[in-house]
One Martini backbone bead per residue (centre of mass of N, CA, C, O) as a GRO file, in nm:
protein
  162
    1MET     BB    1  -0.781   1.280  -0.241
    2ALA     BB    2  -0.848   1.526  -0.484
    3ASN     BB    3  -0.946   1.532  -0.801
    4GLU     BB    4  -0.863   1.258  -0.956
    5GLU     BB    5  -0.954   1.309  -1.265
    6LYS     BB    6  -0.738   1.565  -1.289
    7LYS     BB    7  -0.508   1.368  -1.251
    8ASP     BB    8  -0.154   1.244  -1.313
    9PHE     BB    9  -0.052   0.941  -1.193
   10ASN     BB   10   0.174   0.863  -1.375
   11ALA     BB   11   0.346   1.100  -1.336
   12MET     BB   12   0.366   1.074  -1.019
   13LEU     BB   13   0.494   0.762  -1.052
   14ASN     BB   14   0.753   0.886  -1.223
   15ASP     BB   15   0.834   1.072  -0.968
   16SER     BB   16   1.107   1.042  -0.758
   17LYS     BB   17   1.174   1.275  -0.556
   18ASP     BB   18   1.478   1.192  -0.481
   19MET     BB   19   1.438   0.889  -0.509
   20PRO     BB   20   1.615   0.726  -0.313
   21LYS     BB   21   1.634   0.752   0.051
   22PHE     BB   22   1.780   0.864   0.350
   23GLN     BB   23   1.719   0.892   0.723
   24ILE     BB   24   1.822   1.027   1.025
   25ILE     BB   25   1.679   0.982   1.322
   26THR     BB   26   1.637   1.145   1.664
   27ASP     BB   27   1.356   1.063   1.782
   28LYS     BB   28   1.293   0.864   2.036
   29LYS     BB   29   1.009   0.764   1.979
   30SER     BB   30   1.049   0.674   1.692
   31ILE     BB   31   1.264   0.473   1.747
   32GLU     BB   32   1.088   0.291   1.917
   33LYS     BB   33   0.866   0.226   1.728
   34TYR     BB   34   1.065   0.139   1.476
   35GLY     BB   35   1.366   0.023   1.576
   36GLY     BB   36   1.506   0.287   1.454
   37ASN     BB   37   1.706   0.548   1.254
   38LYS     BB   38   1.678   0.422   0.964
   39MET     BB   39   1.519   0.584   0.697
   40TYR     BB   40   1.311   0.490   0.405
   41PHE     BB   41   1.267   0.616   0.068
   42ALA     BB   42   1.053   0.526  -0.171
   43PRO     BB   43   0.947   0.535  -0.488
   44PRO     BB   44   0.652   0.517  -0.635
   45ILE     BB   45   0.735   0.275  -0.853
   46ASP     BB   46   0.811   0.065  -0.631
   47TYR     BB   47   0.542   0.002  -0.544
   48ASP     BB   48   0.410  -0.094  -0.819
   49GLN     BB   49   0.608  -0.326  -0.853
   50VAL     BB   50   0.520  -0.483  -0.599
   51MET     BB   51   0.207  -0.507  -0.652
   52LYS     BB   52   0.246  -0.683  -0.926
   53ARG     BB   53   0.345  -0.941  -0.734
   54ILE     BB   54   0.058  -1.014  -0.653
   55PRO     BB   55  -0.125  -1.281  -0.639
   56TYR     BB   56  -0.377  -1.447  -0.706
   57GLY     BB   57  -0.536  -1.497  -0.383
   58GLN     BB   58  -0.376  -1.264  -0.264
   59VAL     BB   59  -0.219  -1.053  -0.009
   60THR     BB   60  -0.122  -0.735   0.112
   61THR     BB   61   0.051  -0.480   0.285
   62ILE     BB   62   0.196  -0.182   0.354
   63GLY     BB   63   0.376  -0.306   0.575
   64GLU     BB   64   0.503  -0.527   0.386
   65ILE     BB   65   0.638  -0.339   0.204
   66ARG     BB   66   0.803  -0.172   0.402
   67GLU     BB   67   0.972  -0.422   0.504
   68TYR     BB   68   1.102  -0.485   0.228
   69PHE     BB   69   1.245  -0.221   0.186
   70ALA     BB   70   1.417  -0.231   0.450
   71ALA     BB   71   1.566  -0.489   0.396
   72LYS     BB   72   1.670  -0.434   0.094
   73ASN     BB   73   1.813  -0.137   0.219
   74GLY     BB   74   1.926  -0.141   0.521
   75ALA     BB   75   1.694  -0.058   0.708
   76ASP     BB   76   1.456  -0.013   0.975
   77PHE     BB   77   1.259   0.175   0.799
   78THR     BB   78   0.982   0.288   0.636
   79GLU     BB   79   0.810   0.547   0.541
   80PRO     BB   80   0.461   0.578   0.607
   81ILE     BB   81   0.330   0.812   0.451
   82THR     BB   82   0.429   0.778   0.169
   83ALA     BB   83   0.337   0.483   0.146
   84GLY     BB   84   0.040   0.550   0.129
   85ILE     BB   85   0.041   0.745  -0.111
   86PHE     BB   86   0.191   0.568  -0.324
   87VAL     BB   87  -0.028   0.356  -0.331
   88SER     BB   88  -0.242   0.529  -0.441
   89ILE     BB   89  -0.100   0.626  -0.685
   90ALA     BB   90  -0.079   0.327  -0.798
   91ALA     BB   91  -0.374   0.293  -0.834
   92TRP     BB   92  -0.468   0.541  -1.008
   93ALA     BB   93  -0.278   0.476  -1.235
   94SER     BB   94  -0.399   0.200  -1.324
   95TYR     BB   95  -0.673   0.317  -1.369
   96GLN     BB   96  -0.562   0.514  -1.610
   97ARG     BB   97  -0.505   0.274  -1.750
   98PRO     BB   98  -0.580   0.060  -1.996
   99ASP     BB   99  -0.434  -0.212  -1.865
  100HIS     BB  100  -0.449  -0.254  -1.568
  101ASP     BB  101  -0.155  -0.396  -1.425
  102THR     BB  102  -0.237  -0.328  -1.121
  103PRO     BB  103  -0.337  -0.511  -0.832
  104TYR     BB  104  -0.427  -0.293  -0.588
  105TRP     BB  105  -0.653  -0.457  -0.418
  106ARG     BB  106  -0.422  -0.644  -0.279
  107THR     BB  107  -0.383  -0.391  -0.108
  108LEU     BB  108  -0.365  -0.335   0.233
  109LYS     BB  109  -0.412  -0.243   0.520
  110ALA     BB  110  -0.415  -0.280   0.824
  111ASN     BB  111  -0.563  -0.579   0.929
  112GLY     BB  112  -0.722  -0.602   0.633
  113GLU     BB  113  -0.797  -0.321   0.525
  114LEU     BB  114  -0.945  -0.143   0.324
  115ASN     BB  115  -0.913   0.136   0.067
  116PRO     BB  116  -1.093   0.433   0.031
  117LYS     BB  117  -0.867   0.560  -0.192
  118TYR     BB  118  -0.942   0.399  -0.391
  119PRO     BB  119  -1.092   0.325  -0.677
  120GLY     BB  120  -1.430   0.330  -0.557
  121GLY     BB  121  -1.332   0.245  -0.311
  122ALA     BB  122  -1.418  -0.022  -0.096
  123GLU     BB  123  -1.634  -0.138  -0.275
  124ALA     BB  124  -1.452  -0.198  -0.524
  125GLN     BB  125  -1.253  -0.373  -0.375
  126LYS     BB  126  -1.456  -0.583  -0.260
  127GLU     BB  127  -1.538  -0.695  -0.547
  128LYS     BB  128  -1.245  -0.789  -0.627
  129LEU     BB  129  -1.189  -0.978  -0.392
  130GLU     BB  130  -1.437  -1.162  -0.414
  131SER     BB  131  -1.384  -1.259  -0.716
  132GLU     BB  132  -1.105  -1.405  -0.572
  133GLY     BB  133  -1.236  -1.547  -0.288
  134HIS     BB  134  -1.291  -1.348  -0.082
  135THR     BB  135  -1.378  -1.237   0.252
  136VAL     BB  136  -1.581  -0.971   0.336
  137ILE     BB  137  -1.593  -0.758   0.629
  138GLN     BB  138  -1.792  -0.573   0.853
  139LYS     BB  139  -1.724  -0.277   1.054
  140GLY     BB  140  -1.949  -0.119   1.203
  141ARG     BB  141  -2.212   0.134   1.201
  142THR     BB  142  -2.099   0.424   1.131
  143ASN     BB  143  -1.811   0.339   1.093
  144ILE     BB  144  -1.752   0.190   0.802
  145ARG     BB  145  -1.566  -0.104   0.758
  146TYR     BB  146  -1.328  -0.318   0.577
  147PHE     BB  147  -1.240  -0.671   0.573
  148VAL     BB  148  -1.023  -0.947   0.539
  149LYS     BB  149  -1.080  -1.248   0.609
  150ASP     BB  150  -0.813  -1.405   0.706
  151TYR     BB  151  -0.558  -1.280   0.558
  152GLU     BB  152  -0.308  -1.421   0.681
  153ASN     BB  153  -0.371  -1.694   0.491
  154VAL     BB  154  -0.312  -1.483   0.215
  155LEU     BB  155  -0.026  -1.380   0.256
  156CYS     BB  156   0.226  -1.208   0.101
  157ARG     BB  157   0.552  -1.262   0.164
  158LEU     BB  158   0.830  -1.046   0.104
  159VAL     BB  159   0.972  -1.141   0.370
  160SER     BB  160   1.181  -1.346   0.502
  161ALA     BB  161   1.242  -1.542   0.754
  162PRO     BB  162   1.529  -1.582   0.947
   0.00000   0.00000   0.00000
């Protein structure tokens, strides 16, 4: 996203965009990739509410949140592109609120990667995670990316195993 300082992310967070909703997909490659054809779209505020539940010392991933929404709503999967956008909106909305009540830095990308689209970028997220006791490692020489080391050990599972 660009020009974050000029946007009202709390207004975006509270705009449901006619969600929640379901869509049946027919593309065979997508059905194979996601394991079904019933796709769920969660509204932005739902991402914020789930992100608020991640306790100190633990982390989650956007994928975990997507699995949670799919399981909770009887879908095969949750739409991935809006999920990434709505997680970023929740982060920026919290950053813009005086009480900063959503610990967005505890929500990681796939494989425990930090999210450079959060307020302050990956560096700010790294500082917050390290202050909570996590070890953040750097990968890459030119395309530097950051990951929470052994994030699986502190992953807050939102969906219980069957």
